C-alpha positions as a printed Julia matrix, in Angstrom:
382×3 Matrix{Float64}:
   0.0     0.0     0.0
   1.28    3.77   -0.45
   0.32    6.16    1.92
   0.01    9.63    1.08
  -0.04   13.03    3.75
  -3.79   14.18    3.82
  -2.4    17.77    3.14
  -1.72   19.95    5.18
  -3.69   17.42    7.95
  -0.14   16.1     8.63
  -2.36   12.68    8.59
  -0.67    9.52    6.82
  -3.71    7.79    4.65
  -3.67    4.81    2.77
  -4.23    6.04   -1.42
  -6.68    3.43   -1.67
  -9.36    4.02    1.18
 -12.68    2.54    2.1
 -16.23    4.53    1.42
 -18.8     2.86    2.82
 -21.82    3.02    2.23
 -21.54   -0.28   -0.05
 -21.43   -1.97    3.17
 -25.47   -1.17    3.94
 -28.17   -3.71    4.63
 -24.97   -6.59    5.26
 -24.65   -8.71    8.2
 -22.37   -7.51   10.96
 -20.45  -10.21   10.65
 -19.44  -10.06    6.71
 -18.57   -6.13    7.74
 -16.24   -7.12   10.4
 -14.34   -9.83    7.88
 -14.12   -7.12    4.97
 -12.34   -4.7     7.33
 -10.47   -7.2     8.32
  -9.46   -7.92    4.68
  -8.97   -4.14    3.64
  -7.07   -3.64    7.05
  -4.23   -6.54    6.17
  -4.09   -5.05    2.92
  -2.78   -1.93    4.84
  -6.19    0.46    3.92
  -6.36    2.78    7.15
  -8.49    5.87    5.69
 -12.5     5.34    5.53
 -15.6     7.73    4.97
 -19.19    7.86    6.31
 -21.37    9.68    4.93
 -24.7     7.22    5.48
 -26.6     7.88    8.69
 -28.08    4.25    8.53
 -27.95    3.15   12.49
 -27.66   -0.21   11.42
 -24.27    0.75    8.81
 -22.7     2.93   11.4
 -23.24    0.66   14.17
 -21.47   -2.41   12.18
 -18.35   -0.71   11.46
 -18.41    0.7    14.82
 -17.96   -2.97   15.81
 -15.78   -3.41   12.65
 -13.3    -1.29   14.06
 -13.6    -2.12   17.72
  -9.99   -2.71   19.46
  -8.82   -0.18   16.63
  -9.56    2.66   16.46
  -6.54    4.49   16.59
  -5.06    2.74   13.63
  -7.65    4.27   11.32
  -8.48    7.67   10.17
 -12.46    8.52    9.88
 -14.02   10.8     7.78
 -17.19   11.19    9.12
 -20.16   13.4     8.09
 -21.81   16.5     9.22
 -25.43   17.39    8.61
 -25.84   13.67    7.72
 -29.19   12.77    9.41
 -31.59    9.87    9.82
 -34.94   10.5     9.76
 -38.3     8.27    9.46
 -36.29    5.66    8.06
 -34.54    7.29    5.5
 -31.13    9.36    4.55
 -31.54   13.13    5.2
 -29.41   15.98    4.0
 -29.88   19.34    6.94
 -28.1    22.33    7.58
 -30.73   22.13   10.91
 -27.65   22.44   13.9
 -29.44   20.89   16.64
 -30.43   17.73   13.8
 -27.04   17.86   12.76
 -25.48   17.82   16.22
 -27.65   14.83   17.54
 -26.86   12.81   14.17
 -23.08   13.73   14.85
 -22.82   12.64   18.58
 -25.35    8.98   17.28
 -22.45    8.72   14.53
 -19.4     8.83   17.71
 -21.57    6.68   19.88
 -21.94    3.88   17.26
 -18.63    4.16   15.85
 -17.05    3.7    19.56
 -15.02    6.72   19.73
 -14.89   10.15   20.86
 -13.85   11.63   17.87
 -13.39   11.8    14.29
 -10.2    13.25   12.33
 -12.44   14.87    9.74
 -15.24   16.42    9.92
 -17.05   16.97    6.77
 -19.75   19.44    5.92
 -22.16   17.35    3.66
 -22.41   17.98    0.17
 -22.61   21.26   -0.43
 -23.2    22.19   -4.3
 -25.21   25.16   -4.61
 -23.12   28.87   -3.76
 -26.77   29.99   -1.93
 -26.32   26.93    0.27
 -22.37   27.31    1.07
 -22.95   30.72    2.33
 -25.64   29.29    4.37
 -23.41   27.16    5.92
 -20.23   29.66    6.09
 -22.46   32.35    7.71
 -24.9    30.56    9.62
 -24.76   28.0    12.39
 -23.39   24.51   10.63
 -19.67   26.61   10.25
 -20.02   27.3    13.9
 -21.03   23.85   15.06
 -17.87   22.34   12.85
 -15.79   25.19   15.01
 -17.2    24.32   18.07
 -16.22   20.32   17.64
 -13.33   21.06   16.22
 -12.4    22.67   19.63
 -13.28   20.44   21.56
 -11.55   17.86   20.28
 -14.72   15.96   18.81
 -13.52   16.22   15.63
 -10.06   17.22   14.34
 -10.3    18.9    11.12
 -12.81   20.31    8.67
 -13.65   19.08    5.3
 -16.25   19.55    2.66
 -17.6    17.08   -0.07
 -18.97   18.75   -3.48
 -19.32   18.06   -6.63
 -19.31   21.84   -7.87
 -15.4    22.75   -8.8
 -16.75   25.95   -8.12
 -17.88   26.18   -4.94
 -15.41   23.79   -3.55
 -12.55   26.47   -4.94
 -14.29   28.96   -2.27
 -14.88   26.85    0.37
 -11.2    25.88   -0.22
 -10.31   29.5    -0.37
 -11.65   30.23    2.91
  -8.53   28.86    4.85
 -11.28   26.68    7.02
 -11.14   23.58    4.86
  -8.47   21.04    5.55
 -10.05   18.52    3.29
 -12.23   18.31   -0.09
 -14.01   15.23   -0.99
 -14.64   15.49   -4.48
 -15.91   13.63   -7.49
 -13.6    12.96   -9.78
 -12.35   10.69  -12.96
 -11.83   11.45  -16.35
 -15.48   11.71  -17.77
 -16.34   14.48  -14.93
 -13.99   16.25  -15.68
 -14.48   17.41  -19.12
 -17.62   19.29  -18.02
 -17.86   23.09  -16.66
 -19.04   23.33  -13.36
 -22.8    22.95  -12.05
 -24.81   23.44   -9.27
 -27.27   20.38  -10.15
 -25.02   16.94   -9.55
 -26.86   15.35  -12.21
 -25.35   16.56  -14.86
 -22.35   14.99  -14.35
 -24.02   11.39  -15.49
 -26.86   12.93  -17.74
 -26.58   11.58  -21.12
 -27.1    14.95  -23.15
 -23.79   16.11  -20.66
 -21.94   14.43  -23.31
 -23.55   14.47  -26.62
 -21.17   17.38  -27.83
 -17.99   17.62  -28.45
 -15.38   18.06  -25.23
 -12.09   18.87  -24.89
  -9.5    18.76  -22.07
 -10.35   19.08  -18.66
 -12.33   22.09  -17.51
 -10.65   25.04  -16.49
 -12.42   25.69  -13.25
 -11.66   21.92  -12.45
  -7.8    22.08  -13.04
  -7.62   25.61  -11.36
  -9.14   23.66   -7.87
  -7.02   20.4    -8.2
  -3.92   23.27   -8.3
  -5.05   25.65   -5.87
  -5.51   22.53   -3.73
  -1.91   21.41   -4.27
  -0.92   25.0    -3.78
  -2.49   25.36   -0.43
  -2.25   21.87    1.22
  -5.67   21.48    0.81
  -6.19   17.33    0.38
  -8.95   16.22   -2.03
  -9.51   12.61   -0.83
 -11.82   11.1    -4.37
 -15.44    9.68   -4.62
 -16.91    9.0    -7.49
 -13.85    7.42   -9.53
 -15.52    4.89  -11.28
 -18.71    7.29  -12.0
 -20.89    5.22  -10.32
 -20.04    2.2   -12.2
 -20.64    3.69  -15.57
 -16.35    3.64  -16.54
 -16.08    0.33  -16.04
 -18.81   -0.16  -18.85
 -18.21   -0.26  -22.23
 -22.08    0.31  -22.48
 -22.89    2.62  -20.05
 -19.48    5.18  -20.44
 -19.32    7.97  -22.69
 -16.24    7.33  -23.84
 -17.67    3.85  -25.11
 -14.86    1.88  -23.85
 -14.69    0.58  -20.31
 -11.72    1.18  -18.21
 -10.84   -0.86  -15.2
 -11.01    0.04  -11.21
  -7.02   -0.02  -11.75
  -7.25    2.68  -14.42
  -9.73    4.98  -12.8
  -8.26    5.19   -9.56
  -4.65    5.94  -10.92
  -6.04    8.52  -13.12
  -7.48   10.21   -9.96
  -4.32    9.64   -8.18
  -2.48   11.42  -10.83
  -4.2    14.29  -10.08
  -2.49   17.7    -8.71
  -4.22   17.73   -4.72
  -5.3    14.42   -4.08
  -4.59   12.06   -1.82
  -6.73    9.39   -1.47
  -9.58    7.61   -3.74
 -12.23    6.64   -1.67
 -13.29    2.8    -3.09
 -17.25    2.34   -2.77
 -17.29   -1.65   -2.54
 -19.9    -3.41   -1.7
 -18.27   -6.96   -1.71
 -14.7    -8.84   -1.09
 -14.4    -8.81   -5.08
 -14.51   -4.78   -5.36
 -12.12   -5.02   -2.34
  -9.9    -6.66   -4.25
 -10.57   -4.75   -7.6
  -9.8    -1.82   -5.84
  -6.55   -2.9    -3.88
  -5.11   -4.27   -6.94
  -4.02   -0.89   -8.45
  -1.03   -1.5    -5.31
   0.25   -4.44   -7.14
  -0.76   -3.21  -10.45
   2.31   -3.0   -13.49
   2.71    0.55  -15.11
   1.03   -1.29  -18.59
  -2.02   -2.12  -16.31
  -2.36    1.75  -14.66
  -2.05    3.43  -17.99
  -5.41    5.06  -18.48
  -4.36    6.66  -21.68
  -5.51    3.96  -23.36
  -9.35    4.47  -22.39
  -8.77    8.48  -23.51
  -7.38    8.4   -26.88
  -9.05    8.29  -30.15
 -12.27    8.88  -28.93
 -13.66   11.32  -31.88
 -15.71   13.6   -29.46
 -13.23   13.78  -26.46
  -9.88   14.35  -26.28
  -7.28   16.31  -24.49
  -4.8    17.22  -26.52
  -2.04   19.27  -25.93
  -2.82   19.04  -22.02
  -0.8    16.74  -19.86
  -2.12   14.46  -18.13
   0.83   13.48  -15.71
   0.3    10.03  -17.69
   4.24    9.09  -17.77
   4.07    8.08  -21.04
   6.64   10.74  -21.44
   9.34    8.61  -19.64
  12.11    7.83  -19.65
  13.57   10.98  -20.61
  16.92   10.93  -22.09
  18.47   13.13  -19.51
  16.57   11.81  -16.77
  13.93   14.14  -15.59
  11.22   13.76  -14.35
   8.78   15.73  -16.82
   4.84   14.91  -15.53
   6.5    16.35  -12.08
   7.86   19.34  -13.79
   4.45   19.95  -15.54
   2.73   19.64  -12.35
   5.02   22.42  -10.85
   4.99   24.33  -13.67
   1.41   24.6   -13.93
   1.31   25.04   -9.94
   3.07   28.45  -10.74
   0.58   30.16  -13.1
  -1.73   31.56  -11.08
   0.59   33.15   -9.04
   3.08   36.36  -10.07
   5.71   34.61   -7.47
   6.32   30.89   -7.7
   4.96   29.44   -3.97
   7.92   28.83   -1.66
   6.11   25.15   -1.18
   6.22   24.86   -5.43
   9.63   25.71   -5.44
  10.82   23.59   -2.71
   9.14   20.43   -4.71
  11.46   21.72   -7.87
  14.04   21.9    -6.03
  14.09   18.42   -4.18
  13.45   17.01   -8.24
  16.72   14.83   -9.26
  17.02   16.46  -12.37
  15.51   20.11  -13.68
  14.19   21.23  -16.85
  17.43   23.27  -18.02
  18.63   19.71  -18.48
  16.65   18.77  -21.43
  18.46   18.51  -24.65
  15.33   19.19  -26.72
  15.56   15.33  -27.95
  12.59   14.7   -28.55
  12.29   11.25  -27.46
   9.44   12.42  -24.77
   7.08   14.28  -27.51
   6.95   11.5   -29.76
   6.24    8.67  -26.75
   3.41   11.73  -25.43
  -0.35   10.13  -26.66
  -1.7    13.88  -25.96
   0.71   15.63  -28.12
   1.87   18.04  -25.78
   4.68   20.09  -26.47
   6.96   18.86  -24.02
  10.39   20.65  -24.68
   8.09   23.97  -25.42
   7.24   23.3   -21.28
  10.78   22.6   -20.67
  11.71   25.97  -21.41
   8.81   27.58  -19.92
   9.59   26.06  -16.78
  13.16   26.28  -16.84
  12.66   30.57  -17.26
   9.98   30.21  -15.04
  12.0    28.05  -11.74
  15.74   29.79  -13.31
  17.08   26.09  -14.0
């Protein structure tokens, strides 16, 4: 397993981590021998967003004896009412659902809090200026929970909410089909069928600017929605019309500037192990360039895609991280002391390439790769 720093959290999380909700309307029993399964295969990060009593109280018992070895993401304004899953920005609702989530999960706190789902800019200032911000301040001092997060799907609003300096963590949906599209307020979009009956190209702006600022700022995006609901890993039901495999989809998440974890929804030992193969997996079987190319209506070329296809370069750098940095940098009118010290700690810099070629040719985007060399070379001074 890899294990990542949740940004500036300081945390150490596994890359591949547990959501749960799969986990719903199963036997206690079968909960306790999955965790037991994802724990020996070194997964210590997990998220709860369901308020099911049942759910919550069988990984409480899941994880019973230990605790301390995992880090919980566990949801604010998450409520359970008459039965059902709830959504609230009610404090006293969300405060009773918060202490029933501690209580069944056997512990006294959480490491991160997250505000729940927040898409629309009306409701984020509701919650920023009204009571749920205060409640998430209020645990967070004493100790209930550790730090604050936020889940979205909006690129948008997630840049604010990541721009307020509150947010230690972003859960965010994310995988190659979202993000092609500009950003929206209604979540259905993102797997609406007339999203992608035009053409699209390269990922959207307001997407890449958050994944950067994110990186920028030490603000972790931990991922959900990787395989879009099941639809990538369905030649039928993608709209790229080619399936691509759990393997695929969660290194092309991974590869993204910000992120540190993909949160796996499984809902059986065989997803498990779909999902925990991408530790094991060869560099031919994490290439996910070969689900995004010659696709007719999508394509990103010209835009890296930290791929690695790039590799290896003839004088040895290290060119996806060099793009990364590079890109980190344009934003600002000062490269960020944190960019810089990344460049710096790089093995080889991009005033080392010998304009070979070798790179652009291997490159299935067509980027112009020495072009960026010398960008970032002028840009870093080496």
């Amino acid at each position: 397993m890899e294990y990542r720093t949740l940004g500036r959290t300081g945390l150490r999380v596994s890359a591949v981590a547990l959501g749960c909700e799969g986990f719903m309307n199963r036997p206690e029993e079968e909960v306790r021998a999955d965790f037991d399964f994802a724990i020996e295969n070194g997964i210590n990060f997990l998220d709860l967003y369901a308020s099911n009593p049942e759910l919550r109280s069988s990984i409480g018992a899941a994880l019973a004896g230990r605790r301390e070895g995992f880090v919980i993401q566990g949801h604010l304004c998450s409520v359970w009412e008459e039965g059902q899953y709830l959504r609230t920005r009610d404090p006293e609702k969300a405060q009773a659902a918060f202490d029933d989530l501690l209580a069944r999960l056997g512990t006294d706190y959480v490491d991160i809090g997250m505000i729940h789902y927040v898409d629309a800019e009306d409701d984020l200032r509701k919650v920023l200026d009204g009571p749920i911000l205060q409640l998430a301040l209020r645990l967070r001092s004493e100790g209930r929970l550790r730090h604050i997060g936020i889940s979205s799907h909006n690129p948008a609003v997630a840049r604010q909410a990541a721009g307020t300096g509150l947010i230690d963590v972003l859960m965010f949906s994310l995988n190659p089909c979202y993000d092609l599209l500009p950003p929206s307020d209604d979540v259905d979009t993102l797997w609406a069928d007339e999203s992608y009956a035009q053409e699209l190209h390269n990922i959207d702006p307001e997407r890449q600017r958050l994944y950067e600022f994110c990186e920028r700022e030490g603000v972790a995006i931990d991922v959900m929605k990787a395989y879009g609901g099941g639809d990538l890993l369905s030649g039928t039901n993608s709209p790229f019309g080619k399936p691509m495999t759990p393997v695929q989809c969660i290194e092309y998440a991974l590869t993204r500037p910000g992120v540190a974890a993909v949160m796996a929804g499984c809902r059986s030992r065989t997803e498990i192990e779909a999902a925990l193969a991408w530790c094991t997996a060869t560099a031919a079987q994490r290439d996910y360039t070969q689900a995004l190319t010659g696709l007719g209506r999508f394509s990103w070329e010209g835009h890296c895609m930290y791929c690695g296809h790039c590799a290896p370069c003839t004088a040895g750098i290290d060119i996806a991280s060099v793009n990364k940095y590079y890109n980190l940098t344009l934003a600002q009118d000062e490269v960020p002391e944190t960019v810089r010290e990344h460049y710096n700690l790089l093995a080889h810099h991009a005033s080392e390439c010998i304009a070979c070629g070798r790179c652009q040719s291997n490159c299935p985007f067509g980027v112009d790769i020495v072009g960026r060399m010398q960008l970032a070379a002028a840009k870093f001074g080496y």
